[in-house]
Amino acid sequence: MASSPRTGRSSAAIGALVVGALLVLGVIVVVVARVDVGGIGQRIVASLYPPPAVTDRAVHIRDLYNTVFAIAVVIFFVVEGLIIWTVVRYRRKPGDDELPPQTHGNAIAEVVWTVVPSLIVAFMFVISWQTLNSVEAISAQPQTKIAAVAGQFQWQFAYLAQDATPKKCEDIKPEYTQFAPTGEGGGLYVPAGRTIQLFLCSPDVIHAFYVPQFLFKRDVVPGRMNTFEFTIDKADAGGTFRGQCAELCGAGHRLMLFEVHALQGGDFDAWLQKQIAAASASPPPPPSGAPAPSGEPAPSGQPPAGGPALQISAFNIAFEQTALQAPANAPFKIDFDNKDPGTPHNVAIHEGSPTGAELFKGVIFPGPAKKTYDVPALKPGTYAFVCSVHPNMTGTLTVQ
Amino acid sequence: MATTALHPAAPAYRSTLYDWVTTTDHKKIGIMYLINSFLFFFLGGLLALGVRAELARPGLQFVTDQTYNELFTMHATFMIFLFIIPILAGFGNYIVPLQIGAPDVAFPRINALSLWMLPLAGILLILSFFTGGSAAAGWTSYAPLSEDRPLAAIGPGQDLWIVAVVFIGTSSILGAVNFLVTIFKLRAPGMTLFRMPIMVWTVLVTSILVLLATPVITSALIMLFIDRNLGGSFFDPKFGGDAILYQNIFWFYSHPAVYIMVLPAMGMISEILPVFSRKPLFGYKAFVFATAGIGALGFSVWAHHMFTTGAVYLPFFSLMTFLIAVPTGVKMFNWIFTLWRGKLRLSTPLLFALGFLSMFLIGGINGAISAAVPVDFALHDTYWVVSHLHYVLFGGSVFGVMAGLHYWFPKMTGRMLNETLGKTQFVLMFIGFNMTFFPMHQLGLMGMPRRIADYAETAGWNDLNLVATIGGFLIATSMIPLLWNVFLSLRSGKPAGDDPWEGNTLEWATSSPPPPYNFDHLPEIRSERPVFDARWGPKAHGTATAAPAEH
C-alpha cells in the first residue's frame, strides 16, 4: 500500500468529522427527548426494546440487550454520520475537473479499524457469555417440573411429580395433564416466585416454546428432550402472558397459541390439587368434547361452536359416511371416530372438491380414538371432507 | 490478438434467437443470466406482495394457511436460488473476463450448461404449483416437517423443490470451477493477482465458497429425497434419524451462502465507489484480506442459526459470529475512506452504492446484536430476523445489484440509462425498503413470529404490519421506473461510448458493447487501475513510479 503525502488539512478534517458525528448523535438524542412530550417519541423508543421482562432470566437478557443495543446505536450513528457527512462534504463542484489526492491507504488507519472493532466485539462476546451462563443454569432441585408437549397444532402441559427426573420424553408420567392451552380454565398455570423446570417434547415435527415476555424461546425437537428453567417474579403473580409456537410446523402453525398464568405459590398448589382430584374423579378427557374443552384450538379464533354435532367415522382407510349436511353460517362440531388401530386420520374440509382450498383441518390422531372438532361457520354450498393423511378418503358436505 | 481467424459467416437462416440459445459467448450468457434472474426477481416479488397483502390486516383475507406457506417458501426460494446467487454469477460472467483482459471464460460450453440449468430448475419450481401445491416447509425445509407428507400436507412439490435446488447447486459448482480456472489461467500479461479488480477478487473467493459448500447442501437434499421417497431415515426421529442433523448440514452450506450472496455485490460497489469519487480504493490489500477472512470465517458460524435448538455449543459459534463482524467493519471503513476527500459525482450507480453502504451497515450491526446468544433467544424466528436478513440481502445485495446494473448497462448495451428515472427508482426503493423492513425489528421485539399467515387483532401488531405492507408495494412501484428506463434506453438511449464513467478497469478500454473477442488491444497493466493510468499518465497515480502511459 502506498500512502500519499500527508497534508495539514487532513487532521483538521478528521477533527471536523468527529465533531460532525457527535453532533448527529446529540441531535438525535435531543429530538427523541423533546418529542417524548407528545408520547410518540417515547412509544417509538419503547418499541425498540423488548417487552417487560417477567422472569429472572428475562431480566438478565433484557440487561444484556440494553448494553448491546446501546453499543449498536452508537456505532450506527457514528458510521452512518460519517457516510452522510462524507457524501455531503465531498460532492464534486460543477466544473471541477481536477483529480483529488490519490490516497491508496493508510496502514495505521487499517490497524485502528481492525483493533478497535475487535475489542468491541470481544467485550460484547464476554458479556453475552456471562449472561448465557446464568440463563442456561439448571438447578438440581427445581420446585416445579412441567413438560410442555407440542404436537401439530396444539400444546399440552403435563405436571410432573416433585421427584420426577425424566431423561427422555418417554419417561414422562404426568400427575395431571392440562389439555387446553388457551381459553376458559386452559393454559399453562405456574407458581410465581418458584423455580420451574420445563421439559420440551414433540411427537411429530419441530416446534418452539416462545413467550415474548420471557425474552426466551427453545425449540421442541422430536427425538430430543430440551430443558430450561425460569422463575417468574412474585410481583407478576396474577398476570397472563401470551405464548406461541415460533418454529414453522405446518399449515396450522399460527394456531399454536398458549397462555401462561402466574399464580401465587399457595394458589397454584390449590389449583393443581383440584385439577388432580377432578381428573381422577372422572375418566381422562371425555372424547365427546364436553364438559371440558377437548383441547383443539378453535380455528381462526372462533368461539367454541354450539348446535348439534356431525358424526363421522373412519374404518379400513375410508369414511363410513359419504354425504353429510351442516347448517350454514354457524359454527358446528364434528364428532370424529377413528376406528383404525394405529392409523392416523383426521377430517379436513375443502372448498368445492377434495383438491379445493382447505378451509378447516382437524387434528390428526391415530385410532382407535374419538375427537371433537370445532368447525368455523361456512357459507352455503358444497364442500368436500377429506382425510389429510389419506387423500383418497373423501365425502361430500352440503352446507345449507 | 489481431491475427485471430474469423469463422465463416453464419448461414442466414440462423435467427437471432438461435444465435442466443446456442451461444458460448460469456457476454451473451451473462446477459441471459441477468434476464433470467430478473424474471424470477419479479416473480418472487409478486409472491412477497401476496405475503404482505395477507398480513396487512388481521384475519385471513386472500389465501389459506397452506397457500400462505407456499407463498413465503417460494418467495425465498426464487429470491435466493434463482435471483441473488445467479444474478451475481451473471455479472461475474459478463465482467470478470473483461476485467482481467481475457477473450472469454475458460470453459465456454460448460458456462452455457450452467446457465441453462437455471431456467430448467425454475420451470420445475413453477410447475410444482400445478402438481398439488409447491413446497411449503420454508426455504430451509427443516426435517421432519419436510419429510412427513401427511403431517406437513406437502405433495410432490417438495420433491420438485429438492430436484430444482440440486440443479441450481450443480449450476453454481460448474460456474465456480469456470471462474476459478478463468481467473487463475486467463489473466492478461501484467495482470498479477494483486492488480486484479476487487470485483474479480470477490468472485474468486465466492467461487471457493461455492466449491466447498454447495456439495454439502446437495448431500443434505439427496438424503432428504431418500427419506421422502426411498424409505430412508436420516432425519426422522420416528425411525431413528436425527432432526438436528439436517439443520447442521443445511446451514453448513447456507451460512457461507450468505457470503456467496453478498461478496460479489461488495465487489461491485468496490468498483463503483472509486470511479465516482475519482480515487483508488482505500486499502486495496486490506480489502482483499478482509474478503478472504470473511470467506474463511464464514465456515465457522453456521450454528448461529441454531442457537435455540439446545443442540449446539453456543459460546464457540457466538464468538465466531462476533468475529466475522471485524473484517466486515474493515471493509466498511475502507469504502467510506475511499469517498473521503474524493470528488463525488452523485450519479445513479453511486446513489445505489451509497444505499448499499448505509443499509448493509444496519444489517451488519443487527447481525452482531443477534450474535449475543441470550438476545438471540428473544429474537430468533421472529420478524426481527426477517428484518435482519433483508437488510443484508436487500439493503446489501439488491442495492448492490442495482448499482451494478446502472453502472454496467452502458457497457452491455452501448446505451446510457436515464438519470432522472434512475434516481426516481432509487428514492422510491430506498423509502419503500425502509418502510417495509424497519418496522419488522419492532414487530419481532413485540413477539411476532415468522411464517404466520395471520395474527390476533389484539396483538398490537396492526399498525406496523400495515406500514410494512405499504412499503412493500412502494418497492414494487419502484420497479416501474426501472423497466421504463431500460425500455426507453434500448429504444432510443443516448449512446454511451467506450468509457462513459471514466472507469478504472479494463472493461472500459474496449467498445460498448465489446466485440465477441472482447479486446482489439489492451492498455499496459501496471496497477489495479490500468484505464485510469492510461487516461491520466503515471504522475496522477500518486505513486512516483515512472512508466510510459502509452505504448
PDB file of C-alpha atoms in Angstrom, chain A residues 267-360:
ATOM      1  CA  ASP A 267     -52.998 -20.621  44.880  1.00  0.00           C
ATOM      2  CA  PHE A 268     -51.050 -22.746  42.453  1.00  0.00           C
ATOM      3  CA  ASP A 269     -50.849 -25.680  44.903  1.00  0.00           C
ATOM      4  CA  ALA A 270     -54.589 -25.470  45.466  1.00  0.00           C
ATOM      5  CA  TRP A 271     -55.264 -25.255  41.718  1.00  0.00           C
ATOM      6  CA  LEU A 272     -53.083 -28.291  40.975  1.00  0.00           C
ATOM      7  CA  GLN A 273     -54.637 -30.385  43.761  1.00  0.00           C
ATOM      8  CA  LYS A 274     -58.099 -29.521  42.488  1.00  0.00           C
ATOM      9  CA  GLN A 275     -57.177 -30.485  38.930  1.00  0.00           C
ATOM     10  CA  ILE A 276     -55.623 -33.780  40.033  1.00  0.00           C
ATOM     11  CA  ALA A 277     -58.689 -34.601  42.097  1.00  0.00           C
ATOM     12  CA  ALA A 278     -61.062 -33.700  39.278  1.00  0.00           C
ATOM     13  CA  ALA A 279     -59.065 -35.720  36.756  1.00  0.00           C
ATOM     14  CA  SER A 280     -59.053 -38.834  38.924  1.00  0.00           C
ATOM     15  CA  ALA A 281     -62.779 -38.485  39.679  1.00  0.00           C
ATOM     16  CA  SER A 282     -63.817 -38.514  36.039  1.00  0.00           C
ATOM     17  CA  PRO A 283     -62.151 -40.532  33.273  1.00  0.00           C
ATOM     18  CA  PRO A 284     -59.476 -38.669  31.266  1.00  0.00           C
ATOM     19  CA  PRO A 285     -60.597 -36.156  28.684  1.00  0.00           C
ATOM     20  CA  PRO A 286     -64.058 -37.117  27.520  1.00  0.00           C
ATOM     21  CA  PRO A 287     -63.924 -37.818  23.808  1.00  0.00           C
ATOM     22  CA  SER A 288     -67.164 -36.020  23.056  1.00  0.00           C
ATOM     23  CA  GLY A 289     -65.582 -32.731  23.967  1.00  0.00           C
ATOM     24  CA  ALA A 290     -67.933 -31.775  26.796  1.00  0.00           C
ATOM     25  CA  PRO A 291     -67.782 -30.638  29.532  1.00  0.00           C
ATOM     26  CA  ALA A 292     -64.023 -29.934  29.486  1.00  0.00           C
ATOM     27  CA  PRO A 293     -62.684 -28.401  26.262  1.00  0.00           C
ATOM     28  CA  SER A 294     -61.171 -31.144  24.157  1.00  0.00           C
ATOM     29  CA  GLY A 295     -58.125 -29.036  23.597  1.00  0.00           C
ATOM     30  CA  GLU A 296     -58.322 -28.258  19.923  1.00  0.00           C
ATOM     31  CA  PRO A 297     -57.815 -24.539  19.448  1.00  0.00           C
ATOM     32  CA  ALA A 298     -60.781 -23.122  17.614  1.00  0.00           C
ATOM     33  CA  PRO A 299     -59.534 -22.232  14.109  1.00  0.00           C
ATOM     34  CA  SER A 300     -59.490 -18.554  13.184  1.00  0.00           C
ATOM     35  CA  GLY A 301     -60.205 -17.680  16.779  1.00  0.00           C
ATOM     36  CA  GLN A 302     -63.865 -18.591  16.518  1.00  0.00           C
ATOM     37  CA  PRO A 303     -65.693 -19.187  19.787  1.00  0.00           C
ATOM     38  CA  PRO A 304     -66.482 -22.820  20.582  1.00  0.00           C
ATOM     39  CA  ALA A 305     -69.381 -23.991  18.475  1.00  0.00           C
ATOM     40  CA  GLY A 306     -72.837 -24.814  19.691  1.00  0.00           C
ATOM     41  CA  GLY A 307     -75.551 -26.821  17.974  1.00  0.00           C
ATOM     42  CA  PRO A 308     -75.707 -30.469  17.000  1.00  0.00           C
ATOM     43  CA  ALA A 309     -72.543 -32.350  16.099  1.00  0.00           C
ATOM     44  CA  LEU A 310     -71.965 -34.186  12.813  1.00  0.00           C
ATOM     45  CA  GLN A 311     -70.997 -37.817  13.216  1.00  0.00           C
ATOM     46  CA  ILE A 312     -68.142 -39.017  11.037  1.00  0.00           C
ATOM     47  CA  SER A 313     -66.280 -42.273  11.446  1.00  0.00           C
ATOM     48  CA  ALA A 314     -63.332 -43.819   9.649  1.00  0.00           C
ATOM     49  CA  PHE A 315     -62.764 -47.543   9.234  1.00  0.00           C
ATOM     50  CA  ASN A 316     -60.456 -49.510   6.921  1.00  0.00           C
ATOM     51  CA  ILE A 317     -58.975 -46.301   5.474  1.00  0.00           C
ATOM     52  CA  ALA A 318     -62.375 -44.996   4.389  1.00  0.00           C
ATOM     53  CA  PHE A 319     -65.048 -42.732   5.772  1.00  0.00           C
ATOM     54  CA  GLU A 320     -68.217 -44.637   6.686  1.00  0.00           C
ATOM     55  CA  GLN A 321     -70.296 -41.637   5.573  1.00  0.00           C
ATOM     56  CA  THR A 322     -70.112 -40.290   2.050  1.00  0.00           C
ATOM     57  CA  ALA A 323     -72.600 -37.405   2.252  1.00  0.00           C
ATOM     58  CA  LEU A 324     -73.346 -35.104   5.169  1.00  0.00           C
ATOM     59  CA  GLN A 325     -75.229 -31.891   5.769  1.00  0.00           C
ATOM     60  CA  ALA A 326     -74.435 -28.945   8.017  1.00  0.00           C
ATOM     61  CA  PRO A 327     -76.122 -25.631   8.850  1.00  0.00           C
ATOM     62  CA  ALA A 328     -74.864 -22.561   7.003  1.00  0.00           C
ATOM     63  CA  ASN A 329     -73.262 -19.501   8.590  1.00  0.00           C
ATOM     64  CA  ALA A 330     -72.940 -21.064  12.029  1.00  0.00           C
ATOM     65  CA  PRO A 331     -70.011 -22.827  13.658  1.00  0.00           C
ATOM     66  CA  PHE A 332     -70.652 -26.530  14.247  1.00  0.00           C
ATOM     67  CA  LYS A 333     -68.940 -29.564  15.734  1.00  0.00           C
ATOM     68  CA  ILE A 334     -67.779 -32.784  14.173  1.00  0.00           C
ATOM     69  CA  ASP A 335     -67.558 -35.891  16.338  1.00  0.00           C
ATOM     70  CA  PHE A 336     -64.888 -37.909  14.598  1.00  0.00           C
ATOM     71  CA  ASP A 337     -64.449 -41.575  15.452  1.00  0.00           C
ATOM     72  CA  ASN A 338     -61.213 -43.079  14.146  1.00  0.00           C
ATOM     73  CA  LYS A 339     -61.737 -46.857  14.285  1.00  0.00           C
ATOM     74  CA  ASP A 340     -58.453 -47.850  12.600  1.00  0.00           C
ATOM     75  CA  PRO A 341     -55.995 -49.049  15.257  1.00  0.00           C
ATOM     76  CA  GLY A 342     -52.659 -47.278  14.891  1.00  0.00           C
ATOM     77  CA  THR A 343     -53.594 -45.442  11.700  1.00  0.00           C
ATOM     78  CA  PRO A 344     -53.777 -41.652  11.851  1.00  0.00           C
ATOM     79  CA  HIS A 345     -56.758 -39.881  10.349  1.00  0.00           C
ATOM     80  CA  ASN A 346     -58.482 -36.549  10.575  1.00  0.00           C
ATOM     81  CA  VAL A 347     -61.248 -34.598   8.912  1.00  0.00           C
ATOM     82  CA  ALA A 348     -60.396 -31.618   6.747  1.00  0.00           C
ATOM     83  CA  ILE A 349     -62.899 -29.535   4.814  1.00  0.00           C
ATOM     84  CA  HIS A 350     -62.058 -28.268   1.352  1.00  0.00           C
ATOM     85  CA  GLU A 351     -63.890 -25.828  -0.854  1.00  0.00           C
ATOM     86  CA  GLY A 352     -65.890 -27.435  -3.691  1.00  0.00           C
ATOM     87  CA  SER A 353     -63.838 -30.545  -4.332  1.00  0.00           C
ATOM     88  CA  PRO A 354     -61.149 -32.515  -2.458  1.00  0.00           C
ATOM     89  CA  THR A 355     -58.489 -30.531  -4.355  1.00  0.00           C
ATOM     90  CA  GLY A 356     -60.064 -27.170  -3.498  1.00  0.00           C
ATOM     91  CA  ALA A 357     -58.717 -24.725  -0.938  1.00  0.00           C
ATOM     92  CA  GLU A 358     -58.524 -26.128   2.558  1.00  0.00           C
ATOM     93  CA  LEU A 359     -60.879 -24.315   4.913  1.00  0.00           C
ATOM     94  CA  PHE A 360     -60.521 -26.426   8.014  1.00  0.00           C
TER      95      PHE A 360
END
